[in-house]
XYZ file of C-alpha atoms in Angstrom:
457
model
C -7.006 -53.653 23.844
C -3.953 -51.480 22.895
C -1.532 -51.099 25.767
C 0.052 -47.626 26.186
C 2.528 -45.880 28.355
C 1.807 -42.306 29.151
C 0.306 -40.584 26.266
C 1.615 -43.153 23.689
C -0.387 -45.140 21.325
C 2.298 -47.703 20.842
C 1.898 -51.042 22.372
C 4.340 -52.145 25.119
C 5.174 -55.680 25.757
C 3.579 -57.410 28.766
C 5.391 -60.531 29.305
C 5.332 -61.307 33.128
C 3.466 -64.347 34.379
C 1.556 -64.550 37.664
C 4.181 -66.572 39.413
C 7.016 -64.141 38.469
C 4.972 -61.273 40.070
C 4.076 -63.330 43.188
C 7.727 -64.209 44.007
C 8.975 -60.767 43.019
C 6.496 -59.133 45.132
C 7.951 -61.312 48.003
C 11.589 -60.431 47.131
C 10.713 -56.863 46.427
C 9.764 -56.405 50.208
C 13.088 -57.783 51.142
C 16.160 -55.701 50.735
C 19.772 -55.598 51.973
C 18.457 -53.362 54.691
C 17.207 -56.466 56.472
C 20.330 -58.679 55.973
C 22.949 -56.078 56.766
C 21.185 -53.165 58.741
C 18.846 -55.197 60.965
C 21.809 -55.173 63.755
C 21.793 -51.365 63.824
C 18.085 -51.081 64.005
C 17.746 -53.676 66.668
C 20.589 -51.817 68.567
C 18.572 -48.583 68.146
C 15.173 -49.849 69.346
C 15.621 -53.362 70.848
C 12.349 -55.458 70.695
C 10.324 -52.317 69.922
C 11.819 -52.461 66.314
C 9.013 -55.054 65.618
C 6.646 -52.114 66.237
C 8.486 -49.713 63.988
C 8.288 -52.279 61.140
C 4.688 -52.777 61.832
C 3.830 -49.058 61.705
C 5.894 -48.362 58.468
C 4.592 -51.664 56.931
C 0.995 -50.362 57.546
C 1.733 -47.018 55.757
C 3.605 -48.516 52.889
C 0.590 -50.812 52.325
C -1.477 -47.796 52.114
C 0.803 -46.406 49.438
C 0.665 -49.734 47.598
C -3.065 -49.948 47.719
C -3.402 -46.436 46.415
C -1.008 -47.462 43.322
C -2.837 -50.646 42.995
C -6.195 -48.762 42.857
C -4.973 -46.233 40.297
C -3.339 -48.817 38.039
C -6.505 -51.135 38.467
C -8.733 -48.188 37.268
C -6.470 -47.474 34.248
C -4.511 -50.652 33.429
C -3.013 -49.439 30.196
C -0.634 -47.360 32.156
C 2.802 -49.068 32.998
C 4.074 -46.461 35.598
C 2.118 -44.874 38.471
C 4.031 -41.661 38.028
C 1.755 -40.589 35.121
C -1.183 -40.374 37.520
C 0.493 -37.437 39.347
C 0.666 -35.581 36.069
C -3.213 -36.436 35.316
C -4.524 -35.735 38.768
C -2.285 -33.169 40.481
C -1.127 -31.252 37.294
C 1.738 -31.151 34.883
C 4.026 -28.906 37.122
C 3.780 -31.594 39.973
C 4.130 -34.318 37.278
C 7.137 -32.717 35.848
C 8.809 -32.610 39.303
C 7.745 -36.181 40.102
C 8.749 -37.624 36.616
C 12.310 -36.415 36.641
C 12.916 -36.585 40.356
C 11.732 -40.214 40.449
C 13.737 -41.240 37.447
C 17.010 -39.624 38.656
C 16.326 -40.981 42.170
C 16.049 -44.601 41.070
C 18.965 -44.082 38.726
C 21.144 -42.933 41.861
C 19.566 -45.917 43.578
C 20.879 -48.071 40.867
C 24.269 -46.569 41.011
C 24.454 -47.246 44.759
C 23.417 -50.830 44.255
C 26.066 -51.371 41.440
C 28.656 -50.154 43.782
C 27.410 -52.552 46.407
C 27.491 -55.454 43.965
C 31.292 -54.671 43.153
C 31.989 -54.721 46.935
C 30.216 -57.878 47.613
C 32.087 -59.696 44.661
C 35.286 -58.403 45.905
C 34.710 -60.488 48.978
C 35.819 -63.336 46.701
C 37.834 -61.540 44.144
C 39.676 -58.666 46.233
C 42.240 -57.990 43.467
C 39.604 -57.380 40.657
C 39.080 -53.521 40.319
C 35.597 -52.321 41.437
C 34.989 -50.472 38.068
C 35.513 -53.798 36.017
C 33.040 -55.750 38.153
C 30.580 -52.953 37.847
C 30.856 -52.836 33.873
C 30.364 -56.601 33.643
C 27.487 -56.781 36.039
C 25.739 -53.798 34.405
C 26.186 -55.317 30.721
C 24.864 -58.631 31.951
C 21.645 -57.004 33.587
C 21.107 -54.572 30.691
C 21.257 -57.474 28.273
C 18.591 -59.296 30.406
C 16.380 -56.330 30.282
C 16.892 -55.996 26.475
C 16.015 -59.432 25.539
C 12.436 -59.849 26.992
C 10.204 -58.791 29.869
C 9.852 -62.593 30.581
C 13.631 -63.083 31.080
C 13.627 -60.136 33.516
C 10.866 -61.718 35.393
C 12.670 -65.192 35.484
C 15.767 -63.536 36.663
C 14.039 -61.739 39.373
C 12.157 -64.940 40.337
C 15.465 -66.686 41.357
C 16.886 -63.791 42.815
C 13.907 -63.463 45.042
C 13.953 -67.274 45.687
C 17.524 -67.090 47.206
C 16.469 -64.324 49.709
C 13.320 -66.197 50.640
C 15.233 -69.498 51.139
C 17.906 -67.815 53.404
C 15.251 -66.267 55.742
C 13.151 -69.459 55.774
C 16.390 -71.319 56.821
C 16.891 -68.711 59.692
C 13.247 -68.903 60.897
C 13.211 -72.623 60.714
C 16.624 -73.056 62.488
C 15.811 -70.590 65.227
C 12.440 -72.240 66.047
C 14.213 -75.722 66.281
C 16.975 -74.281 68.511
C 14.378 -72.630 70.768
C 12.219 -75.711 71.090
C 15.117 -77.934 71.840
C 16.634 -75.696 74.435
C 19.881 -75.049 72.419
C 22.658 -73.127 74.294
C 25.131 -70.662 72.505
C 28.243 -68.949 73.896
C 26.046 -65.813 74.412
C 23.246 -67.502 76.383
C 20.475 -69.806 75.893
C 18.097 -69.789 72.682
C 14.474 -69.033 73.948
C 11.522 -67.003 72.764
C 11.549 -65.162 76.082
C 14.843 -63.431 74.920
C 12.660 -61.032 72.938
C 10.669 -59.689 75.703
C 13.175 -60.127 78.558
C 13.846 -56.733 80.151
C 11.584 -55.156 77.559
C 11.659 -51.384 77.193
C 9.834 -49.420 74.467
C 12.891 -46.847 74.416
C 15.979 -48.950 75.578
C 18.452 -46.680 74.123
C 16.503 -43.491 74.477
C 13.414 -42.000 72.664
C 15.737 -40.294 70.214
C 17.205 -43.617 68.922
C 13.682 -45.089 68.842
C 12.858 -42.196 66.316
C 15.918 -42.638 64.500
C 14.889 -46.385 63.842
C 11.957 -45.103 61.741
C 14.378 -43.376 59.366
C 16.450 -46.682 59.010
C 13.380 -48.863 58.663
C 11.691 -46.636 56.173
C 14.611 -46.704 53.686
C 14.678 -50.514 54.085
C 11.168 -50.460 52.340
C 12.095 -47.953 49.652
C 11.492 -49.582 46.123
C 8.446 -51.593 47.281
C 6.457 -49.644 44.639
C 8.414 -51.487 42.041
C 5.852 -54.251 42.691
C 3.015 -52.170 41.332
C 4.983 -51.495 38.142
C 5.930 -55.160 37.774
C 2.179 -56.145 38.071
C 1.349 -53.635 35.427
C 3.776 -55.488 33.150
C 1.620 -58.701 33.440
C -0.882 -60.018 30.592
C -3.721 -59.454 33.068
C -2.915 -56.676 35.356
C -6.359 -56.350 36.942
C -6.277 -59.941 37.951
C -2.689 -60.002 39.121
C -2.487 -56.640 40.939
C -4.924 -57.287 43.756
C -3.292 -60.553 44.512
C 0.411 -59.203 44.516
C -0.671 -56.227 46.782
C -2.870 -57.915 49.092
C -0.170 -60.308 50.271
C 2.274 -57.611 51.101
C 1.309 -57.326 54.769
C 1.474 -61.063 55.406
C 4.910 -61.154 53.763
C 6.086 -58.212 55.962
C 4.804 -59.870 59.035
C 6.345 -63.312 58.118
C 9.738 -62.301 56.383
C 10.545 -59.080 58.288
C 9.036 -59.468 61.782
C 9.580 -63.327 61.696
C 13.398 -62.897 60.849
C 13.848 -60.103 63.440
C 11.820 -62.106 66.095
C 14.015 -65.236 65.452
C 17.246 -63.202 65.417
C 16.403 -61.800 68.944
C 15.426 -65.339 70.020
C 18.669 -66.827 69.146
C 20.920 -63.901 70.068
C 19.909 -61.819 73.170
C 18.978 -58.197 71.728
C 20.937 -56.464 74.274
C 24.208 -58.147 72.804
C 23.602 -57.497 69.149
C 26.395 -55.259 67.770
C 25.138 -52.413 65.439
C 28.023 -52.891 62.934
C 27.521 -56.540 62.104
C 24.902 -58.548 60.212
C 22.874 -60.535 62.674
C 22.339 -63.090 59.884
C 26.008 -63.806 59.881
C 26.300 -64.000 63.698
C 23.299 -66.441 63.807
C 24.478 -68.818 61.230
C 28.009 -68.791 62.788
C 26.394 -69.754 66.212
C 24.711 -72.630 64.603
C 28.143 -73.781 63.460
C 28.207 -72.750 59.802
C 31.886 -71.651 59.527
C 31.159 -70.297 55.990
C 28.329 -68.104 57.262
C 29.973 -64.854 56.086
C 30.218 -66.212 52.584
C 26.709 -67.492 52.640
C 25.289 -64.140 53.654
C 27.554 -62.130 51.353
C 26.170 -64.353 48.503
C 22.573 -63.474 49.615
C 23.242 -59.675 49.718
C 24.978 -59.856 46.594
C 21.846 -61.428 44.757
C 19.657 -58.934 46.784
C 21.628 -55.972 45.459
C 21.775 -57.524 42.029
C 18.033 -57.985 42.190
C 17.553 -54.328 43.185
C 19.775 -53.249 40.332
C 17.812 -55.338 37.759
C 14.595 -53.820 39.095
C 16.061 -50.149 38.784
C 16.971 -50.898 35.186
C 13.575 -52.162 34.439
C 11.538 -49.500 36.406
C 13.800 -46.583 35.452
C 13.570 -47.274 31.780
C 9.727 -47.699 31.769
C 9.597 -44.328 33.555
C 11.958 -42.645 31.025
C 9.908 -44.291 28.113
C 6.758 -42.571 29.672
C 8.756 -39.410 30.447
C 9.584 -39.078 26.742
C 5.938 -39.134 25.675
C 5.073 -36.582 28.186
C 7.707 -34.031 26.952
C 7.777 -32.037 23.750
C 11.813 -31.711 24.116
C 13.403 -32.736 20.836
C 16.220 -34.665 22.706
C 13.645 -36.971 24.290
C 11.912 -38.008 21.030
C 14.278 -40.885 20.209
C 13.366 -42.460 23.487
C 9.848 -43.187 22.419
C 11.043 -45.887 20.169
C 10.265 -49.656 20.828
C 11.973 -52.645 19.462
C 10.499 -55.340 17.338
C 10.041 -57.129 20.505
C 8.114 -54.140 21.853
C 10.641 -53.287 24.430
C 11.793 -49.579 25.175
C 15.440 -50.390 23.969
C 16.631 -46.652 23.889
C 15.247 -45.903 27.437
C 16.911 -49.042 28.727
C 20.238 -48.217 27.263
C 20.327 -44.505 28.406
C 19.132 -45.656 31.933
C 22.134 -48.224 31.912
C 24.572 -45.492 30.643
C 23.582 -43.190 33.451
C 23.928 -46.037 36.149
C 27.119 -46.907 34.638
C 28.694 -43.579 35.873
C 29.173 -45.282 39.202
C 32.153 -47.246 37.658
C 33.751 -43.806 36.759
C 33.038 -42.668 40.246
C 34.733 -45.669 41.888
C 38.146 -44.642 40.382
C 37.794 -41.052 41.414
C 38.020 -41.029 45.208
C 37.701 -37.326 45.514
C 34.148 -37.444 44.455
C 33.036 -40.534 46.429
C 31.929 -38.552 49.467
C 29.790 -36.344 47.190
C 28.353 -39.431 45.459
C 27.331 -40.755 49.055
C 25.755 -37.467 49.670
C 23.734 -37.488 46.357
C 22.520 -41.154 46.924
C 21.449 -40.207 50.400
C 19.522 -37.257 49.315
C 17.897 -38.876 46.453
C 16.607 -41.581 48.759
C 15.032 -38.941 50.893
C 13.139 -37.889 47.701
C 11.207 -40.962 47.738
C 9.219 -39.481 50.735
C 8.070 -36.704 48.443
C 7.280 -39.050 45.749
C 4.932 -41.144 48.025
C 3.253 -38.015 49.339
C 2.485 -36.891 45.718
C 1.273 -40.312 44.830
C -1.265 -40.239 47.793
C -2.223 -36.815 46.784
C -2.845 -38.001 43.319
C -4.837 -40.784 44.528
C -6.998 -38.534 46.578
C -7.699 -36.302 43.484
C -8.523 -39.440 41.586
C -11.171 -40.232 44.208
C -12.684 -36.913 43.434
C -12.632 -37.210 39.554
C -15.021 -38.697 37.159
C -12.553 -41.495 36.516
C -13.260 -42.934 40.040
C -14.118 -46.614 39.705
C -16.334 -47.358 42.580
C -16.146 -51.094 42.070
C -12.349 -51.224 41.545
C -9.543 -52.423 43.770
C -10.351 -49.937 46.534
C -8.095 -48.642 49.418
C -9.225 -49.654 52.839
C -10.569 -46.830 54.946
C -9.025 -44.058 52.649
C -10.566 -41.067 54.542
C -8.574 -42.149 57.565
C -5.609 -43.902 56.399
C -4.592 -41.702 53.341
C -4.244 -38.426 55.424
C -2.435 -40.331 58.203
C 0.150 -41.797 55.686
C 0.777 -38.340 54.290
C 1.371 -36.946 57.803
C 3.460 -40.024 58.706
C 5.908 -39.377 55.705
C 6.115 -35.711 56.461
C 6.933 -36.844 60.071
C 9.736 -39.310 58.934
C 11.338 -36.332 56.654
C 11.230 -33.897 59.450
C 13.060 -36.332 61.765
C 15.899 -36.521 59.225
C 17.019 -33.110 60.429
C 17.520 -34.243 63.973
C 20.127 -36.962 63.259
C 23.705 -35.931 62.391
C 24.146 -38.701 59.772
C 20.836 -37.853 57.915
C 20.794 -34.040 58.270
C 22.993 -33.040 55.424
C 21.223 -35.362 52.857
C 17.844 -34.215 54.062
C 19.020 -30.529 53.414
C 20.145 -31.624 49.991
C 16.713 -33.176 49.323
C 14.951 -29.929 50.470
C 17.273 -27.935 48.241
C 16.465 -30.176 45.238
C 12.649 -29.671 46.194
C 13.044 -25.934 45.989
C 15.311 -25.525 43.175
C 13.743 -28.061 40.869
C 10.425 -27.069 42.130
C 11.073 -23.694 40.705
C 11.970 -25.326 37.389
C 8.950 -27.536 37.418
C 6.757 -24.235 38.180
C 7.890 -22.697 34.928
C 6.285 -25.505 33.037
C 2.716 -25.226 31.742
C 0.052 -26.040 34.292
C -1.465 -28.606 32.087
C 0.271 -31.114 29.695
C -0.210 -30.269 26.053
C -2.208 -32.809 24.088
C-alpha cells in the first residue's frame, strides 16, 4: 500500500520499530515540567496535586484515543491535523495547520533555549547562541539521516528519564520501609496524607495547579504521530496509546507520591526541583549535576521530537496549499524523508539563537512562547470536534480502535479544555499570554475565514 501524507501520492518512509514507539511513548509523557516544575505544583495544591494529574491525565487520554482512532481508521496519514481539514472544514484546517506548526516551532525555540541553559551549568563561559547552533545542527542531522535514527535517539533520551524516575521511586520505597530519617523529618508514606487538605493554599491555587500540570502534558500527541511512522501503525497505535494511563499513574503519580513521602509536602519550596532535593537528602552530593543532565536530555528529546513532528506537519501543509512558495516543500529525498520541510523547520527554530543575543526582545519571546502554548488547548478542542464529525461520517470504522464512552467523555474533555483556558485569565502570570492567544484566535481566525470552505482537489 502506498503511504501518503495529506493529499500527496508520494510514499513517505516509515522506519520506526515497535520498541522505539513503546519507549518514546513513555518518555513522551514525561517532560521537564515534572523534573523542574513539580515543586511549584506541589506547593500550590499539596497532595491534591495527585488528583489534578489524574483528572488531566484522563482527558489527555481521551484526546490520545481520539487521535488513535482517527489514525487507525486512516493509517496512510502521518499527522492528525489533516483530519481537522477533512471533517471540520478547510477554514478550521487552515487555522489548525498553521497554528499547530507555528506553536510547535515556538515550543522548539523554547526547548533549544533551555538546552543551552542546562549545558551552561557545566560550560558557563560558552555563549548561549553557540551551544544552540551546535545542538540544533546535531539534531537536524539526526532527523535528516533516517526515521530509524530519530527513533534510536529518542529511545535513549527516554531511557535516561525513565531510569531517573525509577531510581527515585525505588530509593523512596527503601527509605520508607527502613525508617530512614532526614534533616527535614522521617521518611514515611503517611507524610503524603498527613494534615491533608484539598485546598491547602486556597481554592485559587488549586485551580492554578490545573494550568501548570496541563502544560506539563503538552506534546503528548507526538506519540500518535510517532506511532503513525511505524511499519505497522494499526498494530502499534493501540499498544502505545492504551499504555499511557498506566505510565501516567506510575511515572507521574508514583514520582510525586514518593517525593512527598521523602520530603513533607508542607516544606517543599516552590522554586527548587524536588528531584535535586531528594537525591541530596539521600547523600548524592552531585545531585544537581545529575538532575541537570536528566533535564538536559529531556529538553533535547523534546527538541528532537519538535523537529520530527513540525517537519511532518509542514510537509502535509505544503500538500494542502496551492501557494507557490510552499511547492518546494513537497519534495522527498531518496531515503523518502521530507528534507526541505526538516530544513525550514530547523531554520525557524534557529531564530532562538538570534533572540538570545538581543536582550530587548527576550521578554517578547517569553510572551510568544507562552501564548503559543495556550494555543494547544484550541488544537485539542479542534481534534475532538474533528473526531466527533468523523463518528458521524461514512468513514466511521465501527470495528476500529474505538474511544471509550465517547458520548460522555468527548464533550466532557472539550468543556474541560475550555475551562482550563478560561482559568488562564484569572492568574496574573498567565493572563497576558492568554490574551495573546485569544488575539491570535481572532486575527488569524479572520485570515482562515477568507480561505475557501473546502480544500480544492
